[in-house]
CSV table of C-alpha atoms and ligand atoms in Angstrom, one decimal:
chain,number,residue,atom,x,y,z
A,1,UNK,CA,-43.4,-98.0,97.2
A,2,UNK,CA,-41.8,-100.9,95.5
A,3,UNK,CA,-38.3,-100.0,93.3
A,4,UNK,CA,-37.0,-103.2,92.6
A,5,UNK,CA,-35.6,-103.5,89.7
A,6,UNK,CA,-37.0,-105.4,86.9
A,7,UNK,CA,-34.8,-107.4,84.5
A,8,UNK,CA,-35.6,-105.1,81.4
A,9,UNK,CA,-34.7,-102.1,83.7
A,10,UNK,CA,-31.4,-103.8,84.9
A,11,UNK,CA,-30.1,-105.1,80.8
A,12,UNK,CA,-31.4,-100.8,79.9
A,13,UNK,CA,-28.8,-99.7,82.7
A,14,UNK,CA,-26.1,-102.3,81.5
A,15,UNK,CA,-27.0,-101.4,77.7
A,16,UNK,CA,-26.2,-98.1,78.5
A,17,UNK,CA,-24.1,-98.0,80.6
A,18,UNK,CA,-21.1,-100.7,77.8
A,19,UNK,CA,-22.6,-98.2,75.6
A,20,UNK,CA,-20.8,-94.9,77.1
A,21,UNK,CA,-17.8,-97.0,77.8
A,22,UNK,CA,-17.2,-97.9,74.2
A,23,UNK,CA,-18.7,-94.7,71.7
A,24,UNK,CA,-19.2,-91.7,74.6
A,25,UNK,CA,-16.6,-92.1,77.0
A,26,UNK,CA,-13.0,-92.2,74.1
A,27,UNK,CA,-14.3,-89.5,72.4
A,28,UNK,CA,-16.4,-86.7,75.2
A,29,UNK,CA,-13.2,-84.4,75.6
A,30,UNK,CA,-12.9,-84.0,72.2
A,31,UNK,CA,-17.0,-83.6,71.5
A,32,UNK,CA,-17.0,-80.8,74.5
A,33,UNK,CA,-13.5,-78.7,73.1
A,34,UNK,CA,-15.3,-78.5,69.6
A,35,UNK,CA,-19.0,-78.2,71.0
A,36,UNK,CA,-19.8,-80.9,68.4
A,37,UNK,CA,-23.0,-82.5,68.8
A,38,UNK,CA,-22.3,-86.4,67.8
A,39,UNK,CA,-25.0,-87.6,65.8
A,40,UNK,CA,-23.0,-90.8,65.1
A,41,UNK,CA,-23.4,-91.3,68.5
A,42,UNK,CA,-27.1,-90.6,68.7
A,43,UNK,CA,-27.7,-92.3,66.0
A,44,UNK,CA,-25.6,-96.0,67.5
A,45,UNK,CA,-28.3,-95.3,70.9
A,46,UNK,CA,-31.4,-95.0,68.0
A,47,UNK,CA,-29.9,-98.4,66.9
A,48,UNK,CA,-29.7,-99.9,70.1
A,49,UNK,CA,-33.8,-98.5,71.7
A,50,UNK,CA,-32.4,-95.8,73.8
A,51,UNK,CA,-33.7,-92.9,71.6
A,52,UNK,CA,-36.9,-94.3,71.9
A,53,UNK,CA,-37.5,-96.2,75.3
A,54,UNK,CA,-40.6,-94.6,75.9
A,55,UNK,CA,-41.8,-95.0,72.7
A,56,UNK,CA,-44.1,-97.9,72.2
A,57,UNK,CA,-43.5,-101.2,70.0
A,58,UNK,CA,-45.9,-100.4,67.6
A,59,UNK,CA,-44.5,-97.0,66.9
A,60,UNK,CA,-41.0,-99.0,66.0
A,61,UNK,CA,-39.9,-97.4,70.1
A,62,UNK,CA,-38.4,-100.2,72.6
A,63,UNK,CA,-41.6,-99.7,74.6
A,64,UNK,CA,-40.5,-99.5,78.0
A,65,UNK,CA,-41.6,-97.5,81.1
A,66,UNK,CA,-39.9,-95.0,83.1
A,67,UNK,CA,-37.5,-97.3,85.6
A,68,UNK,CA,-36.1,-98.0,82.2
A,69,UNK,CA,-36.1,-95.0,80.7
A,70,UNK,CA,-34.4,-93.4,84.6
A,71,UNK,CA,-31.5,-95.9,84.1
A,72,UNK,CA,-30.6,-95.1,80.3
A,73,UNK,CA,-30.1,-91.4,81.8
A,74,UNK,CA,-28.0,-92.2,84.4
A,75,UNK,CA,-26.1,-94.7,82.9
A,76,UNK,CA,-25.6,-92.0,79.7
A,77,UNK,CA,-25.0,-89.2,82.2
A,78,UNK,CA,-22.5,-91.2,84.5
A,79,UNK,CA,-19.9,-90.3,81.4
A,80,UNK,CA,-21.2,-87.5,79.8
A,81,UNK,CA,-24.1,-85.1,80.9
A,82,UNK,CA,-24.4,-83.9,77.3
A,83,UNK,CA,-25.4,-86.6,75.5
A,84,UNK,CA,-27.4,-87.5,79.0
A,85,UNK,CA,-29.3,-84.3,77.7
A,86,UNK,CA,-29.7,-84.6,74.3
A,87,UNK,CA,-31.1,-88.4,74.8
A,88,UNK,CA,-33.7,-86.1,77.5
A,89,UNK,CA,-34.5,-83.7,75.1
A,90,UNK,CA,-35.3,-85.9,72.3
A,91,UNK,CA,-37.2,-88.5,74.0
A,92,UNK,CA,-38.7,-86.8,76.6
A,93,UNK,CA,-39.8,-83.2,75.6
A,94,UNK,CA,-39.9,-84.0,71.4
A,95,UNK,CA,-40.8,-87.7,71.1
A,96,UNK,CA,-43.1,-88.0,74.0
A,97,UNK,CA,-45.1,-84.4,72.7
A,98,UNK,CA,-45.7,-86.4,70.1
A,99,UNK,CA,-46.6,-89.7,71.9
A,100,UNK,CA,-49.5,-87.7,74.4
A,101,UNK,CA,-50.9,-85.3,72.2
A,102,UNK,CA,-50.7,-86.5,68.5
A,103,UNK,CA,-53.3,-88.0,66.5
A,104,UNK,CA,-52.8,-91.3,64.8
A,105,UNK,CA,-51.8,-90.3,61.7
A,106,UNK,CA,-48.8,-88.0,63.7
A,107,UNK,CA,-47.7,-90.4,65.0
A,108,UNK,CA,-46.9,-93.2,62.2
A,109,UNK,CA,-45.5,-90.9,60.6
A,110,UNK,CA,-42.9,-89.0,63.0
A,111,UNK,CA,-42.4,-91.6,65.8
A,112,UNK,CA,-40.3,-94.7,64.1
A,113,UNK,CA,-37.6,-93.0,62.6
A,114,UNK,CA,-38.0,-91.2,66.4
A,115,UNK,CA,-37.9,-94.0,67.6
A,116,UNK,CA,-34.9,-95.5,66.2
A,117,UNK,CA,-32.3,-91.5,66.1
A,118,UNK,CA,-32.9,-92.0,62.3
A,119,UNK,CA,-35.2,-88.4,63.1
A,120,UNK,CA,-33.7,-86.4,65.2
A,121,UNK,CA,-35.9,-84.4,67.7
A,122,UNK,CA,-36.1,-81.2,69.2
A,123,UNK,CA,-39.0,-78.8,71.2
A,124,UNK,CA,-39.6,-75.3,71.0
A,125,UNK,CA,-41.5,-73.6,73.6
A,126,UNK,CA,-38.6,-70.6,75.6
A,127,UNK,CA,-38.7,-67.4,73.2
A,128,UNK,CA,-35.9,-64.6,73.9
A,129,UNK,CA,-37.9,-62.8,76.3
A,130,UNK,CA,-39.5,-65.8,77.8
A,131,UNK,CA,-37.5,-68.6,80.1
A,132,UNK,CA,-39.8,-69.4,83.3
A,133,UNK,CA,-42.5,-67.1,82.4
A,134,UNK,CA,-43.2,-68.6,79.2
A,135,UNK,CA,-47.1,-68.1,78.7
A,136,UNK,CA,-45.9,-64.1,77.5
A,137,UNK,CA,-44.3,-65.7,74.4
A,138,UNK,CA,-44.7,-63.7,70.9
A,139,UNK,CA,-44.1,-66.1,68.6
A,140,UNK,CA,-47.1,-66.2,66.7
A,141,UNK,CA,-48.8,-68.7,64.5
A,142,UNK,CA,-51.7,-67.2,62.2
A,143,UNK,CA,-54.1,-69.1,59.7
A,144,UNK,CA,-54.5,-67.9,56.3
A,145,UNK,CA,-57.5,-70.1,54.6
A,146,UNK,CA,-55.9,-73.6,55.1
A,147,UNK,CA,-52.4,-73.1,56.6
A,148,UNK,CA,-51.0,-71.6,59.9
A,149,UNK,CA,-48.0,-69.6,59.2
A,150,UNK,CA,-45.1,-69.0,61.9
A,151,UNK,CA,-43.3,-65.9,63.0
A,152,UNK,CA,-41.5,-65.5,65.7
A,153,UNK,CA,-37.6,-66.8,67.4
A,154,UNK,CA,-37.3,-70.0,70.0
A,155,UNK,CA,-34.3,-69.8,71.4
A,156,UNK,CA,-32.1,-72.0,73.9
A,157,UNK,CA,-33.1,-75.3,71.9
A,158,UNK,CA,-31.8,-78.2,72.0
A,159,UNK,CA,-30.6,-79.3,68.9
A,160,UNK,CA,-31.9,-76.2,67.8
A,161,UNK,CA,-29.9,-76.7,64.8
A,162,UNK,CA,-29.6,-80.3,63.9
A,163,UNK,CA,-33.0,-81.7,64.3
A,164,UNK,CA,-34.9,-83.3,61.5
A,165,UNK,CA,-38.8,-82.9,63.5
A,166,UNK,CA,-39.6,-79.4,65.8
A,167,UNK,CA,-42.6,-79.5,68.0
A,168,UNK,CA,-43.2,-75.5,68.6
A,169,UNK,CA,-45.3,-74.0,71.1
A,170,UNK,CA,-46.9,-70.7,69.6
A,171,UNK,CA,-48.9,-67.9,70.0
A,172,UNK,CA,-52.4,-68.4,68.0
A,173,UNK,CA,-54.4,-66.1,70.8
A,174,UNK,CA,-54.3,-62.6,72.7
A,175,UNK,CA,-51.3,-62.3,75.0
A,176,UNK,CA,-51.6,-64.3,78.7
A,177,UNK,CA,-54.6,-66.0,77.7
A,178,UNK,CA,-53.7,-70.0,78.4
A,179,UNK,CA,-55.6,-71.5,75.7
A,180,UNK,CA,-53.8,-68.8,73.4
A,181,UNK,CA,-51.6,-71.0,72.4
A,182,UNK,CA,-50.9,-74.2,70.3
A,183,UNK,CA,-48.4,-76.9,69.5
A,184,UNK,CA,-47.4,-77.5,66.2
A,185,UNK,CA,-45.1,-80.6,64.7
A,186,UNK,CA,-42.7,-78.8,62.1
A,187,UNK,CA,-40.3,-80.9,59.7
A,188,UNK,CA,-36.3,-79.3,59.0
A,189,UNK,CA,-37.6,-79.4,55.1
A,190,UNK,CA,-39.5,-76.3,55.9
A,191,UNK,CA,-37.9,-73.6,53.5
A,192,UNK,CA,-39.5,-71.4,56.1
A,193,UNK,CA,-37.4,-72.7,58.7
A,194,UNK,CA,-34.3,-70.6,59.6
A,195,UNK,CA,-31.5,-71.7,62.7
A,196,UNK,CA,-29.9,-69.0,64.7
A,197,UNK,CA,-27.2,-68.1,67.0
A,198,UNK,CA,-25.5,-71.1,68.2
A,199,UNK,CA,-25.0,-70.9,72.3
A,200,UNK,CA,-21.0,-70.8,73.0
A,201,UNK,CA,-21.6,-72.8,76.8
A,202,UNK,CA,-20.1,-73.3,79.6
A,203,UNK,CA,-21.2,-76.7,80.0
A,204,UNK,CA,-23.7,-79.5,78.5
A,205,UNK,CA,-20.8,-78.4,75.4
A,206,UNK,CA,-21.7,-81.5,72.9
A,207,UNK,CA,-25.7,-81.0,73.3
A,208,UNK,CA,-26.0,-78.3,71.1
A,209,UNK,CA,-28.5,-75.7,72.1
A,210,UNK,CA,-29.0,-73.2,69.2
A,211,UNK,CA,-31.9,-70.9,68.1
A,212,UNK,CA,-34.9,-71.7,65.4
A,213,UNK,CA,-36.2,-69.0,63.5
A,214,UNK,CA,-39.7,-69.0,62.5
A,215,UNK,CA,-40.0,-66.9,59.1
A,216,UNK,CA,-43.3,-67.0,57.5
A,217,UNK,CA,-43.0,-70.8,57.9
A,218,UNK,CA,-45.9,-72.6,56.4
A,219,UNK,CA,-48.0,-75.4,58.0
A,220,UNK,CA,-51.3,-77.2,57.0
A,221,UNK,CA,-54.2,-77.7,60.0
A,222,UNK,CA,-52.2,-81.3,59.7
A,223,UNK,CA,-49.0,-80.2,61.5
A,224,UNK,CA,-51.8,-79.6,64.8
A,225,UNK,CA,-50.8,-81.5,67.7
A,226,UNK,CA,-54.4,-82.2,69.7
A,227,UNK,CA,-56.5,-79.0,69.5
A,228,UNK,CA,-56.4,-75.5,68.6
A,229,UNK,CA,-55.0,-73.8,72.0
A,230,UNK,CA,-54.0,-76.7,74.0
A,231,UNK,CA,-50.4,-75.9,73.4
A,232,UNK,CA,-49.8,-74.0,77.4
A,233,UNK,CA,-51.3,-76.8,79.2
A,234,UNK,CA,-49.6,-79.6,76.9
A,235,UNK,CA,-45.8,-78.3,77.6
A,236,UNK,CA,-47.4,-78.1,81.3
A,237,UNK,CA,-47.8,-81.6,81.2
A,238,UNK,CA,-44.6,-82.2,78.6
A,239,UNK,CA,-42.7,-80.7,81.2
A,240,UNK,CA,-43.9,-82.9,84.3
A,241,UNK,CA,-42.3,-85.8,83.2
A,242,UNK,CA,-39.6,-84.3,81.6
A,243,UNK,CA,-38.3,-83.4,84.6
A,244,UNK,CA,-38.3,-86.6,85.7
A,245,UNK,CA,-35.4,-87.2,82.9
A,246,UNK,CA,-33.8,-83.8,84.2
A,247,UNK,CA,-33.5,-85.1,87.4
A,248,UNK,CA,-32.3,-88.2,85.9
A,249,UNK,CA,-29.9,-86.3,84.5
A,250,UNK,CA,-28.3,-84.9,87.8
A,251,UNK,CA,-28.4,-88.1,89.1
A,252,UNK,CA,-26.6,-89.8,86.6
A,253,UNK,CA,-23.6,-86.7,86.8
A,254,UNK,CA,-23.5,-87.1,90.5
A,255,UNK,CA,-23.0,-90.8,90.3
A,256,UNK,CA,-20.3,-90.7,87.8
A,257,UNK,CA,-18.7,-87.4,89.8
A,258,UNK,CA,-18.8,-89.9,93.5
A,259,UNK,CA,-17.6,-92.6,91.3
A,260,UNK,CA,-14.4,-90.5,90.1
A,261,UNK,CA,-14.1,-88.8,93.7
A,262,UNK,CA,-13.8,-93.0,95.6
A,263,UNK,CA,-11.1,-93.8,93.0
A,264,UNK,CA,-9.4,-91.1,93.5
A,265,UNK,CA,-9.7,-90.7,97.3
A,266,UNK,CA,-8.3,-94.2,97.3
A,267,UNK,CA,-5.1,-93.4,94.8
A,268,UNK,CA,-4.1,-90.0,95.7
A,269,UNK,CA,-1.6,-90.1,98.7
A,270,UNK,CA,-0.8,-87.6,100.5
A,271,UNK,CA,0.9,-87.2,104.4
A,272,UNK,CA,1.9,-90.5,103.0
A,273,UNK,CA,-1.8,-92.2,103.3
A,274,UNK,CA,-4.4,-92.3,101.1
A,275,UNK,CA,-6.3,-88.7,101.3
A,276,UNK,CA,-9.2,-91.3,101.4
A,277,UNK,CA,-8.1,-91.6,105.2
A,278,UNK,CA,-8.6,-88.3,106.1
A,279,UNK,CA,-12.1,-87.5,107.8
A,280,UNK,CA,-12.7,-84.6,105.5
A,281,UNK,CA,-12.2,-86.7,102.8
A,282,UNK,CA,-14.9,-89.5,104.0
A,283,UNK,CA,-17.5,-87.6,105.4
A,284,UNK,CA,-17.3,-85.4,102.0
A,285,UNK,CA,-18.1,-88.8,100.7
A,286,UNK,CA,-20.2,-89.7,103.0
A,287,UNK,CA,-23.1,-87.0,101.9
A,288,UNK,CA,-22.5,-87.4,98.4
A,289,UNK,CA,-23.6,-90.7,98.9
A,290,UNK,CA,-26.6,-89.4,101.4
A,291,UNK,CA,-27.5,-86.9,98.7
A,292,UNK,CA,-27.6,-88.7,95.5
A,293,UNK,CA,-29.0,-92.0,97.4
A,294,UNK,CA,-32.2,-89.3,98.7
A,295,UNK,CA,-32.1,-88.8,95.0
A,296,UNK,CA,-32.6,-91.7,93.8
A,297,UNK,CA,-35.4,-92.1,95.7
A,298,UNK,CA,-37.1,-89.0,94.7
A,299,UNK,CA,-36.5,-89.6,91.1
A,300,UNK,CA,-37.6,-94.0,91.2
A,301,UNK,CA,-40.5,-92.2,93.1
A,302,UNK,CA,-41.3,-90.0,90.6
A,303,UNK,CA,-40.6,-92.5,88.1
A,304,UNK,CA,-43.2,-95.2,89.6
A,305,UNK,CA,-46.3,-92.7,89.6
A,306,UNK,CA,-45.7,-91.5,85.9
A,307,UNK,CA,-44.9,-95.9,85.0
A,308,UNK,CA,-49.6,-95.9,87.2
A,309,UNK,CA,-50.0,-93.2,85.0
A,310,UNK,CA,-50.7,-90.9,88.5
A,311,UNK,CA,-50.3,-86.9,88.4
A,312,UNK,CA,-46.5,-86.2,88.9
A,313,UNK,CA,-46.4,-82.5,89.2
A,314,UNK,CA,-45.3,-81.9,92.4
A,315,UNK,CA,-43.4,-85.7,92.7
A,316,UNK,CA,-41.5,-84.6,89.2
A,317,UNK,CA,-40.0,-81.3,90.3
A,318,UNK,CA,-39.7,-82.8,93.8
A,319,UNK,CA,-36.7,-84.8,92.2
A,320,UNK,CA,-35.7,-82.8,89.5
A,321,UNK,CA,-34.8,-79.9,92.2
A,322,UNK,CA,-33.1,-81.9,94.8
A,323,UNK,CA,-31.2,-84.1,92.0
A,324,UNK,CA,-29.8,-81.1,90.3
A,325,UNK,CA,-28.5,-79.4,93.1
A,326,UNK,CA,-27.2,-82.4,94.3
A,327,UNK,CA,-25.6,-82.4,91.1
A,328,UNK,CA,-23.8,-79.4,91.3
A,329,UNK,CA,-23.1,-80.1,94.8
A,330,UNK,CA,-21.7,-83.0,94.5
A,331,UNK,CA,-19.6,-82.4,90.9
A,332,UNK,CA,-18.2,-79.0,93.5
A,333,UNK,CA,-17.2,-81.4,96.3
A,334,UNK,CA,-15.2,-83.8,93.8
A,335,UNK,CA,-13.2,-80.6,92.3
A,336,UNK,CA,-12.4,-80.7,95.8
A,337,UNK,CA,-11.4,-83.6,96.3
A,338,UNK,CA,-9.1,-84.5,93.3
A,339,UNK,CA,-7.2,-80.9,94.2
A,340,UNK,CA,-5.3,-78.6,91.6
A,341,UNK,CA,-5.7,-82.1,89.0
A,342,UNK,CA,-9.2,-81.6,89.3
A,343,UNK,CA,-9.2,-78.1,88.1
A,344,UNK,CA,-7.6,-79.4,84.7
A,345,UNK,CA,-9.5,-81.2,81.4
A,346,UNK,CA,-7.4,-84.5,82.1
A,347,UNK,CA,-9.6,-85.5,85.1
A,348,UNK,CA,-12.9,-85.8,84.0
A,349,UNK,CA,-14.8,-83.5,87.3
A,350,UNK,CA,-14.4,-80.2,85.4
A,351,UNK,CA,-16.7,-81.5,83.2
A,352,UNK,CA,-19.2,-82.7,85.6
A,353,UNK,CA,-18.8,-79.1,87.6
A,354,UNK,CA,-19.7,-77.5,84.2
A,355,UNK,CA,-22.1,-79.7,83.1
A,356,UNK,CA,-24.3,-80.5,86.6
A,357,UNK,CA,-24.7,-76.3,86.7
A,358,UNK,CA,-27.3,-76.7,83.7
A,359,UNK,CA,-30.0,-79.3,85.9
A,360,UNK,CA,-30.9,-76.5,87.6
A,361,UNK,CA,-31.8,-74.2,84.5
A,362,UNK,CA,-32.9,-76.5,82.1
A,363,UNK,CA,-36.7,-77.6,81.9
A,364,UNK,CA,-38.0,-74.9,84.7
A,365,UNK,CA,-35.5,-73.8,87.2
A,366,UNK,CA,-34.6,-74.7,90.8
A,367,UNK,CA,-37.1,-71.0,91.6
A,368,UNK,CA,-39.3,-72.4,89.7
A,369,UNK,CA,-39.3,-75.6,90.4
A,370,UNK,CA,-40.4,-74.0,94.3
A,371,UNK,CA,-42.9,-72.3,93.0
A,372,UNK,CA,-44.6,-75.0,91.0
A,373,UNK,CA,-44.3,-77.6,95.0
A,374,UNK,CA,-45.5,-74.5,96.8
A,375,UNK,CA,-48.8,-74.0,94.4
A,376,UNK,CA,-49.3,-77.6,94.5
A,377,UNK,CA,-49.2,-77.9,98.2
A,378,UNK,CA,-51.5,-74.6,98.4
A,379,UNK,CA,-54.0,-75.8,96.5
A,380,UNK,CA,-57.4,-76.6,98.0
A,381,UNK,CA,-56.4,-75.5,101.0
B,401,FAD,C1,-28.4,-76.0,78.2
B,401,FAD,C2,-30.0,-75.4,77.1
B,401,FAD,C3,-30.4,-76.0,76.8
B,401,FAD,C4,-31.9,-76.0,76.7
B,401,FAD,N1,-33.0,-76.3,76.1
B,401,FAD,C5,-34.2,-76.3,75.4
B,401,FAD,C6,-35.3,-76.9,74.6
B,401,FAD,O1,-35.0,-78.2,74.4
B,401,FAD,N2,-36.5,-76.2,75.1
B,401,FAD,C7,-36.9,-75.6,75.5
B,401,FAD,O2,-38.0,-75.1,74.8
B,401,FAD,N3,-36.3,-74.3,76.2
B,401,FAD,C8,-34.7,-75.0,76.4
B,401,FAD,N4,-33.7,-74.1,77.3
B,401,FAD,C9,-34.7,-72.9,78.0
B,401,FAD,C10,-34.5,-73.4,79.2
B,401,FAD,O3,-35.9,-73.7,80.0
B,401,FAD,C11,-34.2,-71.8,80.1
B,401,FAD,O4,-33.4,-71.6,80.4
B,401,FAD,C12,-35.1,-72.4,81.6
B,401,FAD,O5,-36.6,-72.0,81.6
B,401,FAD,C13,-35.0,-70.2,82.2
B,401,FAD,O6,-35.6,-69.9,81.2
B,401,FAD,P1,-34.6,-68.5,81.0
B,401,FAD,O7,-32.8,-69.2,81.1
B,401,FAD,O8,-35.3,-67.4,80.6
B,401,FAD,O9,-34.2,-67.6,82.4
B,401,FAD,P2,-35.1,-66.9,83.6
B,401,FAD,O10,-36.9,-67.0,83.3
B,401,FAD,O11,-35.2,-65.2,83.0
B,401,FAD,O12,-34.8,-67.0,84.6
B,401,FAD,C14,-33.6,-66.0,84.9
B,401,FAD,C15,-33.9,-66.1,86.9
B,401,FAD,O13,-34.9,-65.8,87.4
B,401,FAD,C16,-35.7,-66.8,88.2
B,401,FAD,N5,-37.0,-66.7,88.5
B,401,FAD,C17,-37.9,-65.9,87.3
B,401,FAD,N6,-39.2,-66.1,87.1
B,401,FAD,C18,-39.3,-66.6,89.0
B,401,FAD,C19,-40.0,-66.1,89.5
B,401,FAD,N7,-41.6,-66.3,89.1
B,401,FAD,N8,-39.9,-66.4,90.9
B,401,FAD,C20,-38.8,-66.3,91.3
B,401,FAD,N9,-37.3,-66.4,91.0
B,401,FAD,C21,-38.2,-66.0,89.3
B,401,FAD,C22,-34.9,-67.9,87.9
B,401,FAD,O14,-35.4,-68.9,88.2
B,401,FAD,C23,-33.7,-67.5,87.3
B,401,FAD,O15,-33.1,-67.3,88.5
B,401,FAD,C24,-32.6,-74.9,77.2
B,401,FAD,C25,-32.0,-73.9,78.5
B,401,FAD,C26,-30.5,-74.5,78.5
B,401,FAD,C27,-29.4,-73.6,79.2
């Protein structure tokens, strides 16, 4: 495995880092407090190519690979997890589903505006009663003449209110039939789409999470991505890749928390010396750094496999599970290192602490990652 960073991967990291310092850091606590989705910021990221990193140039994207993508998310998430989450959901769930399974006409129609973030994307799988167990989904699409009519509610959808394009996986066959689900791409202008409740969240507060309600939402056959009945299998493949982006998100949050902790430990004095001189703090920093390094290796291993077109079910789950748990543990240690100041909103670590928890839940919980890994290990044995 050779994880040496290419020139383009380094450039994306630098671009994202500079952008995050200038356009995100000064505003992130205002967005967090008011739960504002920073649409202008996401559009500016689109102008820089960060919202279409994986989209080929022929469809208006940057045409880069997973190393660049991981670097971009890490640098954004080092500053703000919410913007990192929005970037991940837009790129690897919505746009990547269209790129992976759309026909030429659908790619030409949707990808150029998604790649520049002129249009914001959402991806809707989860429902109120079906999170981990997506196969039991109740949201349906029924055929009426030449049209499909969608009814039901998707929940926890990133950009559920503000997205322009929604990729939704809904039931078109029998309950529990793994070939009874189909993916549709739907435009917000469709009168059958309504935005429901927006969640008031612990963390990731600037990344909008809301219900999407389909109320006699009529679409033509052209709205189907791939073939009828393929939706569930498509979703699982998209999540395999999507998990690399959540791994990158966790990695970024953990790195941000460690950087802040090192700086603070050198500055903060107690008992006449910087707290960094206490072994208790130094050992904490050492553990944080080692866990992050291990997470980075797992994430780039999965990214490398994805770049090579290999199956990443197990590697993506390894990366996602490990870095998510590391993000939570590192953010927790960071708050401890900051002491009372870490418990306030004047310092960055309380936000890392709140944001990190999403990583162990979104795109498959840590428990589901273990289930995926175990299944892969036991296959054929
Ligand atoms: C901020 C945010 C953004 C999100 N964005 C999107 C999005 O854009 N699109 C989308 O479709 N969804 C999105 N989600 C939904 C997310 O993917 C689900 O929350 C997640 O899959 C878990 O589902 P659930 O919340 O229903 O939990 P449940 O499935 O009800 O799980 C509850 C608990 O039971 C455990 N559990 C469940 N089944 C098993 C099992 N078989 N074995 C062991 N333990 C189990 C879980 O690990 C968890 O600890 C988002 C969620 C959040 C919080």
